Short mmCIF file of C-alpha atoms in Angstrom, two decimals:
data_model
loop_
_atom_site.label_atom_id
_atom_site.label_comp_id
_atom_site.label_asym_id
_atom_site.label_seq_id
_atom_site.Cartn_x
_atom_site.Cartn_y
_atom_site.Cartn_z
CA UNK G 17 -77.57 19.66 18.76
CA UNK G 18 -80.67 18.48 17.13
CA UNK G 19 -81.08 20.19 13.49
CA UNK G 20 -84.37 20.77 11.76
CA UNK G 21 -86.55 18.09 11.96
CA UNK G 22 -90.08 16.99 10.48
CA UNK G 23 -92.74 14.79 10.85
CA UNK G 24 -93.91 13.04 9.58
CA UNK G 25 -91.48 11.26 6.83
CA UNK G 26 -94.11 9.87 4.97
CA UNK G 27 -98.17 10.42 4.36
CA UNK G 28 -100.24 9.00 2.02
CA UNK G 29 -103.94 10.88 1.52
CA UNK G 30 -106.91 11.18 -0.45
CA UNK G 31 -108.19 13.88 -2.48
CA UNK G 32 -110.41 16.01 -0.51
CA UNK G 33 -108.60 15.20 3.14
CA UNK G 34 -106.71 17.54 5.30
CA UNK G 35 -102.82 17.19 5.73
CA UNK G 36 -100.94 18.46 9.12
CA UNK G 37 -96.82 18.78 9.00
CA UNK G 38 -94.67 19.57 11.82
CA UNK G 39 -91.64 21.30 12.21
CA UNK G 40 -88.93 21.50 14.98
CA UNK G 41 -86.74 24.39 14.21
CA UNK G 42 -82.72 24.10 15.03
CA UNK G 43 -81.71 25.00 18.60
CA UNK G 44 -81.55 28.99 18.84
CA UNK G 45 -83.49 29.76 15.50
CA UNK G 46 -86.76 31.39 15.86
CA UNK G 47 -87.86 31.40 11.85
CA UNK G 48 -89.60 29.38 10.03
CA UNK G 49 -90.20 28.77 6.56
CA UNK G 50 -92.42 25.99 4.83
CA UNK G 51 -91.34 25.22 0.94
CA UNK G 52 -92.58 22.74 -1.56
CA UNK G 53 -91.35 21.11 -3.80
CA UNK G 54 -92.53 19.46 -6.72
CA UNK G 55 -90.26 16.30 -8.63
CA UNK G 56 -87.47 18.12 -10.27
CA UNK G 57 -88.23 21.65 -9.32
CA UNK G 58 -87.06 24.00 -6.96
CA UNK G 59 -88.39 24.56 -3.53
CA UNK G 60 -90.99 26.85 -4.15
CA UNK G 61 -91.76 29.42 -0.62
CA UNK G 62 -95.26 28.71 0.63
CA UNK G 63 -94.44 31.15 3.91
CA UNK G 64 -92.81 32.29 6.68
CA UNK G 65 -93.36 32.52 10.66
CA UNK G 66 -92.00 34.54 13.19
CA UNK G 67 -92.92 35.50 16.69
CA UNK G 68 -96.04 33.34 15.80
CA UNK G 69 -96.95 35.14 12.99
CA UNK G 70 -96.95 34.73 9.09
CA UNK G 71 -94.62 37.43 7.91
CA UNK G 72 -94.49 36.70 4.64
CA UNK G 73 -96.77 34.42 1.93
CA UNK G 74 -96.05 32.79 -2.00
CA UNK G 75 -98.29 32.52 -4.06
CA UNK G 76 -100.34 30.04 -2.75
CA UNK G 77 -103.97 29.53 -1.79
CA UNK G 78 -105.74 29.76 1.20
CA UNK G 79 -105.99 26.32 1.44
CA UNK G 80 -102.29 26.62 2.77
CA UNK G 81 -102.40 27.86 6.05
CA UNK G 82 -99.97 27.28 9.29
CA UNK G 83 -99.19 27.84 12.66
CA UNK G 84 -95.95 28.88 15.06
CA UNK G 85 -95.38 27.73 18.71
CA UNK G 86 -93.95 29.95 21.85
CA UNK G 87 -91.17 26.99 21.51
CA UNK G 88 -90.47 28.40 17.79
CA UNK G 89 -92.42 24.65 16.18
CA UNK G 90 -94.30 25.45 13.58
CA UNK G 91 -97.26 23.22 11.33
CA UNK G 92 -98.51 23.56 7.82
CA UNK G 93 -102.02 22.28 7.16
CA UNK G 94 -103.32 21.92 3.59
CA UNK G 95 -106.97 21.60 3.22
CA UNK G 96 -109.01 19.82 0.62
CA UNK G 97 -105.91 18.01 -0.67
CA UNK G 98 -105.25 18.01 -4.34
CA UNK G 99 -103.53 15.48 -6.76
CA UNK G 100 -101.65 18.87 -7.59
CA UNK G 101 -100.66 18.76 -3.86
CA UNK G 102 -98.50 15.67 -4.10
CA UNK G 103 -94.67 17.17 -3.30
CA UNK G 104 -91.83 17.23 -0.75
CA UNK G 105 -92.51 19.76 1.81
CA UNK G 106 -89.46 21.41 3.36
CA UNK G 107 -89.22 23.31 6.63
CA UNK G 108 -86.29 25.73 7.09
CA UNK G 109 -85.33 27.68 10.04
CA UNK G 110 -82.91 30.44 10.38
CA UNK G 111 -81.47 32.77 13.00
CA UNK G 112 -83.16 36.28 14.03
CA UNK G 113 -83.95 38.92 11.57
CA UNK G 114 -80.53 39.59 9.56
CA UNK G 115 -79.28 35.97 9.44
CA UNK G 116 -79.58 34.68 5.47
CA UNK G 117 -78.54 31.03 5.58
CA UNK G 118 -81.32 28.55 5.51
CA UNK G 119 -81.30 25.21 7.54
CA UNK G 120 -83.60 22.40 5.91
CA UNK G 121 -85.22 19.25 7.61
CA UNK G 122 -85.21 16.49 5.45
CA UNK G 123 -89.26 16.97 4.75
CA UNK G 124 -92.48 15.62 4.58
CA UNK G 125 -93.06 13.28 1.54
CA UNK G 126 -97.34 13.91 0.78
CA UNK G 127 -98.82 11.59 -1.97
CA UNK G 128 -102.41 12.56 -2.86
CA UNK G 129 -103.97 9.55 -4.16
CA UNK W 18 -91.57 38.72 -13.73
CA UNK W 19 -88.76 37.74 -11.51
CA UNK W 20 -86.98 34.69 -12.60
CA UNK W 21 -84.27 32.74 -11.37
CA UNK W 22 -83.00 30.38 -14.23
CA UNK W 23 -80.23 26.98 -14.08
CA UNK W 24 -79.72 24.51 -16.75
CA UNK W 25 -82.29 21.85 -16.65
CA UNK W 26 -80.41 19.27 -18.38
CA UNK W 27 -78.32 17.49 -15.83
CA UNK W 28 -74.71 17.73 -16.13
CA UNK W 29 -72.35 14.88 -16.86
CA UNK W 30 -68.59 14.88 -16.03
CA UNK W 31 -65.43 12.62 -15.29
CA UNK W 32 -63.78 12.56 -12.15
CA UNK W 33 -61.41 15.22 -11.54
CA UNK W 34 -62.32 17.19 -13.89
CA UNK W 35 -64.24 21.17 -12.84
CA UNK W 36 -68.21 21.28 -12.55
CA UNK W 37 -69.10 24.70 -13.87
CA UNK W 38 -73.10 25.46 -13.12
CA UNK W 39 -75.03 28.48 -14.31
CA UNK W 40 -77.32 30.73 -12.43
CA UNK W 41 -78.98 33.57 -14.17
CA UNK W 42 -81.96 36.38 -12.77
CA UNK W 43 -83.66 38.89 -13.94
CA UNK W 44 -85.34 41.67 -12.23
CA UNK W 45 -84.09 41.23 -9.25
CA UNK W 46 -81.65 43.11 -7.33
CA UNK W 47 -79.96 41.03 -4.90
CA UNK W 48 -77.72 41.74 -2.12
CA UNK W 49 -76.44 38.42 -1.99
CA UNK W 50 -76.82 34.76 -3.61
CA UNK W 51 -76.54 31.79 -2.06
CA UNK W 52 -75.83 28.35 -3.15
CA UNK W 53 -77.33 24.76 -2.28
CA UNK W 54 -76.71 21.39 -2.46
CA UNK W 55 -79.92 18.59 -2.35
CA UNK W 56 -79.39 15.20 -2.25
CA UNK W 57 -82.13 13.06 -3.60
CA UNK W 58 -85.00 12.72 -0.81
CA UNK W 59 -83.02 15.31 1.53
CA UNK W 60 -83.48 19.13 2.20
CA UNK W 61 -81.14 20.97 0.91
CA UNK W 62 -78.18 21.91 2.56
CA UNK W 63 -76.40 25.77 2.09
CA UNK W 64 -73.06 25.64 0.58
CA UNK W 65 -72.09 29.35 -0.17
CA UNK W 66 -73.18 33.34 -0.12
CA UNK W 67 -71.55 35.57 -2.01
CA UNK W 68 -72.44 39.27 -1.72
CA UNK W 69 -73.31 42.27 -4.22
CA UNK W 70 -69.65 43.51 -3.58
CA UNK W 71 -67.89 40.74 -4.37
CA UNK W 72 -66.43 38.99 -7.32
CA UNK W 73 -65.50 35.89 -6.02
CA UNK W 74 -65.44 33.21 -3.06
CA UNK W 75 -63.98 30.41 -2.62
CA UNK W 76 -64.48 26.98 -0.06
CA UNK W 77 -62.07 24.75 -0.32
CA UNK W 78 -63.04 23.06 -3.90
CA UNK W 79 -65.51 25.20 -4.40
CA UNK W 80 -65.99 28.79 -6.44
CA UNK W 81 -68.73 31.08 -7.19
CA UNK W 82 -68.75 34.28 -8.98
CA UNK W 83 -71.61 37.09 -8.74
CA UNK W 84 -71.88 39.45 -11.97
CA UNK W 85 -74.33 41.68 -10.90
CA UNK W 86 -73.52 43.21 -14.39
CA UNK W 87 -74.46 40.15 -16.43
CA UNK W 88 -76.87 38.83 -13.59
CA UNK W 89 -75.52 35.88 -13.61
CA UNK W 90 -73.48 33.63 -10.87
CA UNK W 91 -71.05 30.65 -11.71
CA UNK W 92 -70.57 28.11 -9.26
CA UNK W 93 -67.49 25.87 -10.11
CA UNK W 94 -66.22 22.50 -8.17
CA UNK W 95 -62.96 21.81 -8.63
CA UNK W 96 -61.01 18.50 -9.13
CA UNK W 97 -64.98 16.40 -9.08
CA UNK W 98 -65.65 13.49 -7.27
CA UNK W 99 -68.53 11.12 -7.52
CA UNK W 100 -69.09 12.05 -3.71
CA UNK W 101 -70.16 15.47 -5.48
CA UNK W 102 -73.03 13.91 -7.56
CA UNK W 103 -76.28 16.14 -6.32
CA UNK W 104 -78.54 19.08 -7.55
CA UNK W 105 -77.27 22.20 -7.22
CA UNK W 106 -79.64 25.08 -6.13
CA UNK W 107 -78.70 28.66 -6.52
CA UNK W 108 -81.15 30.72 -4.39
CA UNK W 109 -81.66 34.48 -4.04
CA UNK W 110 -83.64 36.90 -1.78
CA UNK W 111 -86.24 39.06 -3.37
CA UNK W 112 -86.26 43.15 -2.93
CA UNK W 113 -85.31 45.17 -0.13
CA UNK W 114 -88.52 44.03 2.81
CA UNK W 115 -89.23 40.61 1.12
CA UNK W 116 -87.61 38.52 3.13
CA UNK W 117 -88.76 35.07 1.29
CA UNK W 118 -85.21 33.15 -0.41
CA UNK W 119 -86.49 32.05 -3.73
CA UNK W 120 -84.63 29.10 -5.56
CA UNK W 121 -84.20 28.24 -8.98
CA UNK W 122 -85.33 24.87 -10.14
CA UNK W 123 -81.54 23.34 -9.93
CA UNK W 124 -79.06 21.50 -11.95
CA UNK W 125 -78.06 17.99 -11.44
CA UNK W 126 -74.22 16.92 -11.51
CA UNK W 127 -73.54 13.89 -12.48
CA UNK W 128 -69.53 12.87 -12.01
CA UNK W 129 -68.87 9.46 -13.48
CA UNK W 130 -66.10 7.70 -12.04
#
């Protein structure tokens, strides 16, 4: 049983470019989260998807925006990329409404050059 | 403002010897905490919940406390290892209909062999 996983590992872009991230949730969850997070900080919640729509947003800009599948995948684009941007983005998934344990991917590594 | 606070300063112990991490809030009312481990380059990976209603739980070398009282939760690993050298996320869910888990920034554990 496959867990979370993301793609891609690695991606290198330049200020001003737009960034897509994919996420493949764990078998039988159907919620998604996308985090980031900054060098020594804490994941920081960007939003959440379910039944293909955002539930719930941070406190981030517009610029963030995403996307859920019928099959439960889910993508975060970024828009005009920032240096700010550069972080470790982090998919979770969880279990239907009432399930609080979080499963992580091993994210998406963006450097904004 | 809601904050979720852990010692910044990573933590440094011998072998054997019991990790003992903090985790204080403030204005937040949670139901239940949750505890994380995050190994460098990795998504984190959930280690523990503890509810509102209780004191204490334990997993095999590991302990957390919740003082709602105090708002604070202690999250203790017994008998170290090196094996157990990570950051440590403590992670809480906002107010009743926010369903987002917000994390705080982590502690590193260091356990020198």
């Amino acid at each position: 049983d496959a867990g979370v996983t993301q793609s891609p590992t690695h991606l290198i872009k330049t200020r001003g470019q737009q960034v897509t991230l994919r996420c493949s949730p764990k078998s039988g969850h159907d919620t998604v989260s996308w985090y980031q997070q900054a060098l020594g900080q804490g994941p920081q919640f960007i939003f959440q998807y379910y039944e293909e729509e955002e539930r719930q947003r941070g406190n981030f800009p517009d610029r963030f925006s995403g996307h859920q599948f019928p099959n439960y995948s889910s993508e975060l684009n970024v828009n005009a990329l920032l240096l700010g941007d550069s972080a470790l983005y982090l998919c979770a998934s969880s279990k239907p409404e009432g399930s609080e344990k979080l499963f992580f991917g091993s994210g998406t590594q963006l450097s904004v050059l | 403002s809601q904050k979720i606070e852990q010692n910044s300063e990573a933590l440094n112990i011998q072998e054997g010897k019991t990790a003992t991490l903090t985790c204080n809030y403030t204005n937040y009312s949670p139901a239940y905490l949750q505890w994380y481990r995050q190994d460098p380059g990795r998504g984190p990976v959930f280690l523990l919940l503890i509810r509102e209603n209780e004191k204490e739980k334990r997993k095999e070398r590991l302990k957390v406390t919740f003082d709602t009282t105090l708002k604070q939760s202690l999250f203790h690993i017994t008998a170290s290892q090196p094996a157990d050298s990570a950051t440590y996320l403590c992670a809480l869910r906002g107010d009743t209909g926010r369903r987002a888990l917000t994390f705080g920034s982590g502690t590193r554990l260091q356990v020198q062999p």
